[in-house]
CSV table of C-alpha atoms and ligand atoms in Angstrom, one decimal:
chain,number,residue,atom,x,y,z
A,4,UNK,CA,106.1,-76.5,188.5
A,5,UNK,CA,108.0,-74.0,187.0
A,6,UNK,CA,108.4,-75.2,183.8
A,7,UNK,CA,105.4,-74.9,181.2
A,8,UNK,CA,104.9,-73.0,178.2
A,9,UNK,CA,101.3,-71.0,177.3
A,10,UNK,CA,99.8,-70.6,174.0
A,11,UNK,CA,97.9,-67.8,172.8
A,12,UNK,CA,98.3,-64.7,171.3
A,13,UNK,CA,100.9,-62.9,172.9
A,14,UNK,CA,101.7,-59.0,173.5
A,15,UNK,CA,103.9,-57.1,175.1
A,16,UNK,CA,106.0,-54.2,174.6
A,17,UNK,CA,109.2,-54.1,171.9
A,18,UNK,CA,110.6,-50.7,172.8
A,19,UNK,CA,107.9,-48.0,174.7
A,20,UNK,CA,106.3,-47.0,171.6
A,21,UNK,CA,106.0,-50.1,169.9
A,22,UNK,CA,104.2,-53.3,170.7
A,23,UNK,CA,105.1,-56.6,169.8
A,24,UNK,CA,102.6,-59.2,168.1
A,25,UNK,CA,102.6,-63.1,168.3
A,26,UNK,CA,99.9,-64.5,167.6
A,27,UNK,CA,99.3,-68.4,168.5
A,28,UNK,CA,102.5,-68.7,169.6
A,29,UNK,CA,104.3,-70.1,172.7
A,30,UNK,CA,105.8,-68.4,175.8
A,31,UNK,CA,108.2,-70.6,177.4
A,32,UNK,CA,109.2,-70.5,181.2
A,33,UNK,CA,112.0,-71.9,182.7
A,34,UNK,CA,112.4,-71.9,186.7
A,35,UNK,CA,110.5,-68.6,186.8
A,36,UNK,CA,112.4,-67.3,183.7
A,37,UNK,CA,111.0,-66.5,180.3
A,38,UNK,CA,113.2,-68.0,177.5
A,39,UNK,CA,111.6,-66.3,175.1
A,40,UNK,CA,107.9,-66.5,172.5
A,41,UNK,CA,108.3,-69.1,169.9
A,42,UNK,CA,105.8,-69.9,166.6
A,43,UNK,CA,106.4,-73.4,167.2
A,44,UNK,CA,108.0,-74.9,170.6
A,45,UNK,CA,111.7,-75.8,170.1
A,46,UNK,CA,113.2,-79.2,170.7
A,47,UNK,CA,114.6,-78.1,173.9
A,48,UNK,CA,111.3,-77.2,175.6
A,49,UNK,CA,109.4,-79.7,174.3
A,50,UNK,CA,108.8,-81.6,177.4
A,51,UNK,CA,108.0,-78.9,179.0
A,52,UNK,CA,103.7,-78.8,179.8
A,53,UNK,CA,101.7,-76.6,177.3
A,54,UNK,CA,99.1,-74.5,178.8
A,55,UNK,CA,96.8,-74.1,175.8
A,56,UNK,CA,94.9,-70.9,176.2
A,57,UNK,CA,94.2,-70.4,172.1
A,58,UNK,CA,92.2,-67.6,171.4
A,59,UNK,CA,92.8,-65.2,174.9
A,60,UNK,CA,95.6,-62.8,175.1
A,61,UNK,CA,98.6,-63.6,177.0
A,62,UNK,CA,100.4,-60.0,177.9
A,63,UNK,CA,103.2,-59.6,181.3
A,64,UNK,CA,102.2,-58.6,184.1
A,65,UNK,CA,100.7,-54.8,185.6
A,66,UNK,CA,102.0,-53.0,188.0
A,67,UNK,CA,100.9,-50.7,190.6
A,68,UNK,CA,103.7,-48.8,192.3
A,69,UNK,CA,101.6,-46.4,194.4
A,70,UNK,CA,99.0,-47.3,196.7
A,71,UNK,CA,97.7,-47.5,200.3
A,72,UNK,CA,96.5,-50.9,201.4
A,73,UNK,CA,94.3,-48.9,204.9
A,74,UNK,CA,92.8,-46.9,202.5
A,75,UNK,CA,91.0,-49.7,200.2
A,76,UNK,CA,87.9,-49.5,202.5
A,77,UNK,CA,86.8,-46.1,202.2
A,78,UNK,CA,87.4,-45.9,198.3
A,79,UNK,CA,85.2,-44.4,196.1
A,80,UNK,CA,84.0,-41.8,199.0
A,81,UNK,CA,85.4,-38.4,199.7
A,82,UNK,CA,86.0,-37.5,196.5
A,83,UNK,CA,85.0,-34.1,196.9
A,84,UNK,CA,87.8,-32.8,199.0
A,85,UNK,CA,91.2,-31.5,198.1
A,86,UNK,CA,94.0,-33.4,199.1
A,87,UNK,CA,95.0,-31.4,202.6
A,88,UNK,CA,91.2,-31.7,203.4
A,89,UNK,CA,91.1,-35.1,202.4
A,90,UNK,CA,93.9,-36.4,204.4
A,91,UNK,CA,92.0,-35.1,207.6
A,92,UNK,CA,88.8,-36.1,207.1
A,93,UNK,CA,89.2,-39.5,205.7
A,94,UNK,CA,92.6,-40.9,205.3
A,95,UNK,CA,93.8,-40.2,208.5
A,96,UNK,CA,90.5,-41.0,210.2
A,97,UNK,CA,90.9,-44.1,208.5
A,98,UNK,CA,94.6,-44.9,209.3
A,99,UNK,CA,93.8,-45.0,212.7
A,100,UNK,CA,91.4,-47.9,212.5
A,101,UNK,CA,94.4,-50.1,212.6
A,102,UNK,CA,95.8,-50.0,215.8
A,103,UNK,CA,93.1,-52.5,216.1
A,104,UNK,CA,94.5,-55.8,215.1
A,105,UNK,CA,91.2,-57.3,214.4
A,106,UNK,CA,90.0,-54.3,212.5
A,107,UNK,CA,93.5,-54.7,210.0
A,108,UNK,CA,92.7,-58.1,209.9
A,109,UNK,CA,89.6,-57.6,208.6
A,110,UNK,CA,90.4,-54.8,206.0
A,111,UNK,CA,93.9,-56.4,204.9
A,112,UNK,CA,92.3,-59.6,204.0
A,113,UNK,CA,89.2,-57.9,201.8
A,114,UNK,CA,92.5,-55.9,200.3
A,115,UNK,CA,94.6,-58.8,199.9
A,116,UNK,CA,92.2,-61.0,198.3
A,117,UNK,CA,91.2,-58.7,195.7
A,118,UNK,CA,95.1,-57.7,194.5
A,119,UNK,CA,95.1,-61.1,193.8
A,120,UNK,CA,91.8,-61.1,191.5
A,121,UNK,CA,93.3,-58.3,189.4
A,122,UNK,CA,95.5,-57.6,187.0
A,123,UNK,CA,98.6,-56.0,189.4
A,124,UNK,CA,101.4,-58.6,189.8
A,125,UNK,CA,103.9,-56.4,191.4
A,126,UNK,CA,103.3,-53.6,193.9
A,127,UNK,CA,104.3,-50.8,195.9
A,128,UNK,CA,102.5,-50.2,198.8
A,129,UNK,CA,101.9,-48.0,201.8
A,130,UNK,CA,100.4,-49.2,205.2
A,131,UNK,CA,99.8,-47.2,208.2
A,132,UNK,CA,102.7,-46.1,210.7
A,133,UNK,CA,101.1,-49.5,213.3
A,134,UNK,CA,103.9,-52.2,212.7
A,135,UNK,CA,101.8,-55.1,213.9
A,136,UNK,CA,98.8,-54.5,211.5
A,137,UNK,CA,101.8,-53.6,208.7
A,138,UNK,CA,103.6,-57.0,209.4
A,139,UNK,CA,100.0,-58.6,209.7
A,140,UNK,CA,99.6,-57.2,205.8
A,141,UNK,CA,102.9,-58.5,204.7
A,142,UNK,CA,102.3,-61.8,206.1
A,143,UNK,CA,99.2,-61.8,203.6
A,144,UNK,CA,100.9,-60.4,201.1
A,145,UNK,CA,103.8,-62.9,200.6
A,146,UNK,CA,101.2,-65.8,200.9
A,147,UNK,CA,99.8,-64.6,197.4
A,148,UNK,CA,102.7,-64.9,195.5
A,149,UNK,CA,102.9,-61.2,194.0
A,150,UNK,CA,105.8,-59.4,194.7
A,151,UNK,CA,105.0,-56.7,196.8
A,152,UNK,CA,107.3,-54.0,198.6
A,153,UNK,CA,105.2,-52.7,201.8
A,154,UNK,CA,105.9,-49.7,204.0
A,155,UNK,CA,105.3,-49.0,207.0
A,156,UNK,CA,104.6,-45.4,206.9
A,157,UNK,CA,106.4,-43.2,209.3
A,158,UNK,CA,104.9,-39.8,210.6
A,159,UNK,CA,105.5,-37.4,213.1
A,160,UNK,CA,104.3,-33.7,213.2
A,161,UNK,CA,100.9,-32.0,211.6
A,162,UNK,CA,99.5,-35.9,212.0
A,163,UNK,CA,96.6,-36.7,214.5
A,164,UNK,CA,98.2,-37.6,217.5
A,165,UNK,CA,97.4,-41.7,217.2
A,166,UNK,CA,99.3,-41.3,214.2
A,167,UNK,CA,101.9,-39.1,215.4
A,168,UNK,CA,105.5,-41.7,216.4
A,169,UNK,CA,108.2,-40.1,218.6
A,170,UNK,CA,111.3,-41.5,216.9
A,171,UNK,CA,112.0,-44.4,214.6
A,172,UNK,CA,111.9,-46.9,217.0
A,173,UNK,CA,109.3,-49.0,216.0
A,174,UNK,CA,110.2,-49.3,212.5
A,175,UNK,CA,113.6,-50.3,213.2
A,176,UNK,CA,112.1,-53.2,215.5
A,177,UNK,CA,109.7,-54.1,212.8
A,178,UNK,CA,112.8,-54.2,210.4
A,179,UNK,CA,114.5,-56.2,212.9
A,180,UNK,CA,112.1,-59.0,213.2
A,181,UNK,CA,111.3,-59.8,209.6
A,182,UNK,CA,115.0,-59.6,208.0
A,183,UNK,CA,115.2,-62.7,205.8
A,184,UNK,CA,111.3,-63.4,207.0
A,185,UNK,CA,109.9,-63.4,203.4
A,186,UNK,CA,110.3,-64.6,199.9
A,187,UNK,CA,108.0,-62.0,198.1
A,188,UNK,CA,107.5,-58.9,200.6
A,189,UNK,CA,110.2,-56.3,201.1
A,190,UNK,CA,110.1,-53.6,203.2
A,191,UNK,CA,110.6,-50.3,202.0
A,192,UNK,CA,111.1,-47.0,203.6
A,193,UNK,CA,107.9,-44.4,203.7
A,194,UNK,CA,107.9,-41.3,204.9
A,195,UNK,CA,104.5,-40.1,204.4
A,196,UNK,CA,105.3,-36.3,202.5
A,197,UNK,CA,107.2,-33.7,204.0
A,198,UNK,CA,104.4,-31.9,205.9
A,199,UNK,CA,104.4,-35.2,208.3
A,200,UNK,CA,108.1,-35.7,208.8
A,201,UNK,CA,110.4,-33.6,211.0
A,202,UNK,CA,114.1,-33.2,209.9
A,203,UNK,CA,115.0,-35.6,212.4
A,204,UNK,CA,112.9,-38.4,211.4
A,205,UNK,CA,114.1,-37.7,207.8
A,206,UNK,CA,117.6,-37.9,209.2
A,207,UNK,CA,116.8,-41.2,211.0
A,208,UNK,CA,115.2,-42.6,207.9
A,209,UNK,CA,118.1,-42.0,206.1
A,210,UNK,CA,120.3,-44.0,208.2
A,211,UNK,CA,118.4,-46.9,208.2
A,212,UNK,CA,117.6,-46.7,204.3
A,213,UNK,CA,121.4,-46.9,204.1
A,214,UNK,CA,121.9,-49.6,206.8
A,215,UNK,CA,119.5,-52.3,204.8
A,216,UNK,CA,119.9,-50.8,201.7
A,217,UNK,CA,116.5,-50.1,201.4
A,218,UNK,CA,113.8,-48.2,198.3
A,219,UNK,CA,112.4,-45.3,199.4
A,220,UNK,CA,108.7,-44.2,198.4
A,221,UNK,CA,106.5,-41.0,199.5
A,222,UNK,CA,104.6,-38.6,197.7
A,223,UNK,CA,105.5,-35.5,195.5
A,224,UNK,CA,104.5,-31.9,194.6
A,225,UNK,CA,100.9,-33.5,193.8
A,226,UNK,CA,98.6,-30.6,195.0
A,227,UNK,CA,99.1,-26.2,194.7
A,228,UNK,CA,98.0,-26.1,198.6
A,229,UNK,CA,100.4,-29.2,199.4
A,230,UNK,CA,103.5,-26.8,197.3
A,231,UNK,CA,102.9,-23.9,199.3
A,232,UNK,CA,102.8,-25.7,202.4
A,233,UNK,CA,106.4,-27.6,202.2
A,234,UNK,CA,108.0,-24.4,201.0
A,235,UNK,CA,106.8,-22.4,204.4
A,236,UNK,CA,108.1,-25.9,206.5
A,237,UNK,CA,111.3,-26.5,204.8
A,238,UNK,CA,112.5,-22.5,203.7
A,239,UNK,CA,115.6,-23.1,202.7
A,240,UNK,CA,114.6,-25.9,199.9
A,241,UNK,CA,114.6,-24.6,196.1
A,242,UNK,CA,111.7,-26.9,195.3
A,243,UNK,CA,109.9,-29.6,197.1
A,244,UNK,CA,111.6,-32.3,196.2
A,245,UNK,CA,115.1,-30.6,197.3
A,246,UNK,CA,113.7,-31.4,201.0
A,247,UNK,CA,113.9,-35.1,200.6
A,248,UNK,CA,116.9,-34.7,198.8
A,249,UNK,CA,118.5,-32.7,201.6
A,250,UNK,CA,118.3,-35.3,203.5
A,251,UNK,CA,119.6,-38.2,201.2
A,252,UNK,CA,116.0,-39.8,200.5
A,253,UNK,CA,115.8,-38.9,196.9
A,254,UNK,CA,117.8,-41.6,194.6
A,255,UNK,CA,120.9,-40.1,196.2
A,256,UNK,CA,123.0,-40.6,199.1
A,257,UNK,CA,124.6,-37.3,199.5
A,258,UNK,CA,127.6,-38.8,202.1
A,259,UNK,CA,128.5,-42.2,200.0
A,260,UNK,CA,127.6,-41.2,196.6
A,261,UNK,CA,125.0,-44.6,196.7
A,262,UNK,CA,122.3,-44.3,194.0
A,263,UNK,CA,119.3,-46.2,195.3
A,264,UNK,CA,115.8,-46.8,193.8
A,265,UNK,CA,113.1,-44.0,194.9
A,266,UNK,CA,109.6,-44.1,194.2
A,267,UNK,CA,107.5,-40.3,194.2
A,268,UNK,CA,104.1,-40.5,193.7
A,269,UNK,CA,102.1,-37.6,192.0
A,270,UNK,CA,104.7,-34.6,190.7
A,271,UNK,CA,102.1,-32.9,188.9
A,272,UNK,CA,103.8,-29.8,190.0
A,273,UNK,CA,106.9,-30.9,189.5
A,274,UNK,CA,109.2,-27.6,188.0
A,275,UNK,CA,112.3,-27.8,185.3
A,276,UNK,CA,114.6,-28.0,188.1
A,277,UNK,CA,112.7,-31.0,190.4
A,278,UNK,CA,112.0,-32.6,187.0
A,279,UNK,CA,116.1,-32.2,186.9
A,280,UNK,CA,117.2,-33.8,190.3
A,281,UNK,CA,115.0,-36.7,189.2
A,282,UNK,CA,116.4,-37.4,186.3
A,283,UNK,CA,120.0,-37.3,187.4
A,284,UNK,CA,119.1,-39.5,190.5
A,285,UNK,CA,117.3,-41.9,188.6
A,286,UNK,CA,113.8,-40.7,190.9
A,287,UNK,CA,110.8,-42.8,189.3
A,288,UNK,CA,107.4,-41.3,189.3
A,289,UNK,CA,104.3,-42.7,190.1
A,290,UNK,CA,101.8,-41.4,187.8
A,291,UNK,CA,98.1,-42.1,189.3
A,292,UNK,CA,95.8,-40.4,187.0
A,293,UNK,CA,92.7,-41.5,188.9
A,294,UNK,CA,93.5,-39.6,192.0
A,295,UNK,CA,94.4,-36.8,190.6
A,296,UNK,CA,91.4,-36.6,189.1
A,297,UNK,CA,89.6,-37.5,192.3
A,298,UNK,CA,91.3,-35.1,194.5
A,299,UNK,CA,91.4,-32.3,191.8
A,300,UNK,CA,95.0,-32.5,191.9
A,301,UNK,CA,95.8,-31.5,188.4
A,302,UNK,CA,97.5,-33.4,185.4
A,303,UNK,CA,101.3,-34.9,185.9
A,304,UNK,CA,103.5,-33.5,182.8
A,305,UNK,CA,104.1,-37.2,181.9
A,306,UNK,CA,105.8,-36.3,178.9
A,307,UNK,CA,107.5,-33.4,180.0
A,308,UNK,CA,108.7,-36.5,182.7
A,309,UNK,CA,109.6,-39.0,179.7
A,310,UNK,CA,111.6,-36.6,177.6
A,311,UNK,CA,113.3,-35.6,180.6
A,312,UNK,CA,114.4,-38.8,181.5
A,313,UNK,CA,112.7,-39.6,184.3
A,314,UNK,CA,111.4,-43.1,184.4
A,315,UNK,CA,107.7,-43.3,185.1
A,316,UNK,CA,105.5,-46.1,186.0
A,317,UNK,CA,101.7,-46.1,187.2
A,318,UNK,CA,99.6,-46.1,190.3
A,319,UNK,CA,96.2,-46.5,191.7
A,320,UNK,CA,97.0,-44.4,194.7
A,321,UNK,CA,94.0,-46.5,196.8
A,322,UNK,CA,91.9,-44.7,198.1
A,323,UNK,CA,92.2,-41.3,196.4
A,324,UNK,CA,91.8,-43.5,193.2
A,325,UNK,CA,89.4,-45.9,193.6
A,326,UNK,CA,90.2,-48.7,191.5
A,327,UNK,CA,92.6,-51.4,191.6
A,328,UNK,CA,92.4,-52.3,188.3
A,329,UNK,CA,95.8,-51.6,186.5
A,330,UNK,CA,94.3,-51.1,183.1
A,331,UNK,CA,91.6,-48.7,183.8
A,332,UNK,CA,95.0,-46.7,185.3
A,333,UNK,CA,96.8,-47.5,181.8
A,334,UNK,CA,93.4,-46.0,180.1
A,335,UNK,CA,93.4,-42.5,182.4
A,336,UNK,CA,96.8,-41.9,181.4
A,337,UNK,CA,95.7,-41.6,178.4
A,338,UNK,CA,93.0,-39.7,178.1
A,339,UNK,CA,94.4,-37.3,181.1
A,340,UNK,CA,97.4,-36.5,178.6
A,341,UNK,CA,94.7,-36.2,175.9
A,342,UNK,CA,93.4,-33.3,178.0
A,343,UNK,CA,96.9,-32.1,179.1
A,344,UNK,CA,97.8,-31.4,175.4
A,345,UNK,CA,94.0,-29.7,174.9
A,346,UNK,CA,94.4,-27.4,177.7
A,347,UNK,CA,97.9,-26.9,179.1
A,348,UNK,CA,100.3,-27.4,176.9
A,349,UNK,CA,100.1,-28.1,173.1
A,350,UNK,CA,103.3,-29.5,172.5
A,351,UNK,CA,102.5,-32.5,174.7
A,352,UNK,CA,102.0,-35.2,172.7
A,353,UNK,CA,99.3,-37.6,173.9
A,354,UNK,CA,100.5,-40.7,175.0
A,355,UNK,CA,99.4,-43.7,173.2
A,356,UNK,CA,98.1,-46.5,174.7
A,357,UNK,CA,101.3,-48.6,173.6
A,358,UNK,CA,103.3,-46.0,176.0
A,359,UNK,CA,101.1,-46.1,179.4
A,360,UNK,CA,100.8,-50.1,179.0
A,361,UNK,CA,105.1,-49.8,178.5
A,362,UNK,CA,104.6,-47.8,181.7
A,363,UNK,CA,102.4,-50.3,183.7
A,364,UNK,CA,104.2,-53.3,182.6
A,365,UNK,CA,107.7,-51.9,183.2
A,366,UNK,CA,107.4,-49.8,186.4
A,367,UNK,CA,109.8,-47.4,185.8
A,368,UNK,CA,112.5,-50.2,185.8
A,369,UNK,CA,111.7,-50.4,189.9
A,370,UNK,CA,111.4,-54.4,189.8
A,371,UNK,CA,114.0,-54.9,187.4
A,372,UNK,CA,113.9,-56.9,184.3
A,373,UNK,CA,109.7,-57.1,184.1
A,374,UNK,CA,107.5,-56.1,181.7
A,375,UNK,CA,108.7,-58.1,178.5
A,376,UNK,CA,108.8,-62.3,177.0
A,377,UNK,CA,111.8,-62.0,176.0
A,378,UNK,CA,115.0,-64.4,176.9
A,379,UNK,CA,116.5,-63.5,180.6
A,380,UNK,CA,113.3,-61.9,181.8
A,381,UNK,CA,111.0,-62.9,185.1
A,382,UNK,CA,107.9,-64.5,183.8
A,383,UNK,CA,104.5,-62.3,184.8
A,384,UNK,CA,101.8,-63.1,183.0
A,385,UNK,CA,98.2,-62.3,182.5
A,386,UNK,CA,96.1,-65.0,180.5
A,387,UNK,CA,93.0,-62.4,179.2
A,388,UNK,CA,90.0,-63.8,177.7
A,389,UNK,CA,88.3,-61.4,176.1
A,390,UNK,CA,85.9,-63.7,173.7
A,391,UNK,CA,83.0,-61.3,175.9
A,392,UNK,CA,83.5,-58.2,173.4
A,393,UNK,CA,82.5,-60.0,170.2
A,394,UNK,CA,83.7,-57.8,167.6
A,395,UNK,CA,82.1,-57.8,163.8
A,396,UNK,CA,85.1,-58.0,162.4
A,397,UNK,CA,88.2,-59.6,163.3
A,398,UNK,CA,91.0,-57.2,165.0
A,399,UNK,CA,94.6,-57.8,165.9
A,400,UNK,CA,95.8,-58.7,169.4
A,401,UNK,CA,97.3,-55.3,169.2
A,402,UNK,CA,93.7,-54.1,169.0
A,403,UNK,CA,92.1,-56.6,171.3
A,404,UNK,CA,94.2,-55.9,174.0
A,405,UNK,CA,93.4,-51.8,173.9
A,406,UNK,CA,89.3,-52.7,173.7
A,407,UNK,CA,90.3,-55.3,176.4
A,408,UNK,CA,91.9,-52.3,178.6
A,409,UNK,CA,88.9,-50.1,177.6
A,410,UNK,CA,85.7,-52.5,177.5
A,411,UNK,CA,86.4,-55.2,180.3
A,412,UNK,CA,86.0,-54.0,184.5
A,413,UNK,CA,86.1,-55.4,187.8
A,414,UNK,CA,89.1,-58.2,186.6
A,415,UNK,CA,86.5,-59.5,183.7
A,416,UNK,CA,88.1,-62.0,181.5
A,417,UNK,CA,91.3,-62.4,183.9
A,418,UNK,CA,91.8,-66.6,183.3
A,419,UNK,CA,95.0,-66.5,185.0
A,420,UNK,CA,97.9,-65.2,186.3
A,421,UNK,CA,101.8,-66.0,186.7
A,422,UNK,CA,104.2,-64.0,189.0
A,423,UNK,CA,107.8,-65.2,188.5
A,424,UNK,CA,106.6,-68.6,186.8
A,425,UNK,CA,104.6,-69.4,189.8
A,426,UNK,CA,100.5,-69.0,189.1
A,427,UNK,CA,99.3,-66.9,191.3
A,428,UNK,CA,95.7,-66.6,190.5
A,429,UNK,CA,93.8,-69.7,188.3
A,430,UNK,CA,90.3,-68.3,188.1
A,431,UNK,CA,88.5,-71.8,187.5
A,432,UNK,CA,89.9,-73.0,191.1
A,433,UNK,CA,88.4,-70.1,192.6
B,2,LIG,N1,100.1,-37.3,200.6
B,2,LIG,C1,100.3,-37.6,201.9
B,2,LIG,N2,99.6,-38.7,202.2
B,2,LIG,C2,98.8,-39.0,201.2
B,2,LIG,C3,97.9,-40.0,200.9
B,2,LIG,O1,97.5,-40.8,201.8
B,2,LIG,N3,97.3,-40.0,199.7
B,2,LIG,C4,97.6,-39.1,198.7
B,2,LIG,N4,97.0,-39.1,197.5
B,2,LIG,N5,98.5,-38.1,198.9
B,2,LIG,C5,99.1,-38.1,200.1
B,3,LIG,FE1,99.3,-41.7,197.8
């Protein structure tokens, strides 16, 4: 049934800046489709079922456009290494758990079950570079209902040797036998970072980006050590992101002239003239806050970003952060750019929490049109009660939903949840 309308006090974001306010209204879906929030239901919609929810907040969907499913196990350890350390010693490690199918069985499901408990409805996510375990996690994936775009990450030099493919050949057979496979899992192409991809598997990658039109996703400029590194592997690039670029994996394909949608996680040493290049190629950035603090990366310039142009959206970054919840990342984006103004740069203004939940709902634009109830839209929805907090005094939903963000872990208060007019997640049936 894709045809209801819920009640409740309804938020989401009017412009970036500026949030918009309904209280006990109606948001009406149509076939998936928002039609937009009314104060009383008009005569049009007035079959359709009413899911009363009066009193809890109704707000779109979060995102989470950088994270590594393989990774969800060891979260929340390791957090005392730098990121080239780190990689070594317990992602990789990790990783190569999952040429064992029953292992990724295991792990993907505990994964799986709790992306559908939170607050994400649309993702980006890594795997590992195995394609059964990866098409094992897609399979669970499109079961949910979220909208998810998986990668099968491909790696080839300075990589442990289990984790270290030849050639392409495996993820052009994966991509082979799941064309048309799912309704809400996409593949998307993943080279890991520079340091674990030759020119010739960047080559590679770009021909078969171009030959299923595919995203691209990998990770950018997040660490000093990382920097250095890709500059001494790839001389001849300007600046790090130049050696995806050089190879048509960076928003732009250099031969056709094809803009496509590209995903860099981190750039938190990103430079005036990367910072460029992604604007003019429409690169979207994946802020995670929570790793960065983790793995002592550093603070993105998410301003610097926004003021550039360069749309930004928010991650996780499982397991270097080691939370799934969308909110809490909403929450560190602010307070990281509270400290960013304090101690780097003082004409970087703090963004307000209206501006990282704008950046969580919309995704840097990635999914399309997300992130608002407004006529034309998808429908993704979170039904939030937050009766738990018990103010003194009453407060606007405006103000509910920051204490909400703040006050309320591990998925508390999440009644329900709607991807594309389908619910997803009903937490009384669980
Ligand atoms: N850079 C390359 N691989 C990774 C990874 O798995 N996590 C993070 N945070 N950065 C990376
Ligand atoms: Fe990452």
């Amino acid at each position: 049934m894709d045809n209801f309308i819920l009640k409740g006090d309804i938020v989401f974001s009017k412009s970036m800046t500026e949030l918009e306010i309904s209280e006990s209204s109606f948001a009406v879906c149509e076939n998936g489709i928002c039609k937009g929030v009314f104060k009383t239901i008009p005569e049009k919609f007035s079959y359709f079922p009413v899911k009363d929810h009066t009193g809890c907040l109704i707000i779109p969907g979060l995102t989470d456009i950088h994270l590594h499913a393989p990774q969800f196990p060891f979260c929340g350890t390791g957090t005392d290494l730098e990121l080239l350390e780190w990689l070594e010693r317990c992602a990789f490690p990790e990783e190569e758990k999952y040429s064992d199918e029953a292992y990724a069985q295991k792990a993907y499901s505990a994964f799986v079950s709790e992306m559908i408990k939170s607050g994400i409805t649309r993702a980006c996510i890594f795997a590992t570079v195995h394609t059964k375990a990866t098409e094992m996690l897609m399979d669970m994936l499109d079961k949910t209902g979220l909208v998810t775009f998986v990668g099968k990450v491909s790696m080839d030099r300075n990589s442990p040797q289990s984790l270290t493919e030849k050639n392409t050949d495996d993820l052009k057979n994966m991509l082979c036998n799941i064309q048309g496979k799912y309704k809400n899992t996409f593949p998307i192409i993943t080279p890991r970072f520079i340091p674990s991809c030759t020119d010739e598997m960047l080559d590679s990658l770009c021909e078969i980006r171009r030959s299923y039109s595919l995203p691209v996703q990998s990770h950018l400029s997040e660490n000093p050590s990382e920097k250095e590194l890709v500059s001494k592997l790839v001389p001849d690039s300007d600046f790090y992101g130049q050696a995806y670029d050089m190879h048509s994996l960076f928003g732009f394909e250099i031969k056709t002239g094809e803009r496509f949608k590209t995903i860099m996680a981190h750039c938190v040493y990103s430079d005036d003239e990367e910072i460029k290049l992604m604007s003019k190629n429409g690169v979207i950035a994946a802020h995670c806050p929570a790793s960065n603090i983790n793995l002592r990366s550093g603070i993105a310039p998410v301003r610097k970003l926004l003021q550039s142009g360069v749309p930004v959206g928010l991650g996780s970054d499982i397991g270097a952060g080691h939370t799934l919840s969308p909110f809490r990342a909403v929450t560190d984006a602010v307070q990281v750019s509270k400290l960013y103004q304090r101690l780097k740069d003082h004409d970087a203004r703090p963004l307000t929490f209206a501006e990282a939940f704008y950046l969580s709902t919309h995704a840097g634009g990635f999914f399309g049109n997300i992130g608002k109830f407004c006529d034309g839209y998808m429908f993704d929805a979170l039904v939030l009660d937050d009766s738990a907090s018990r103010p003194l005094y009453p407060m606007t939903a405006a103000e509910r939903l920051e204490r909400y963000a703040y006050l309320f872990t591990d998925n508390k208060g999440i009644k329900e949840k709607y991807v594309n007019g389908k619910a997803v997640y009903l937490q009384n049936s669980v």
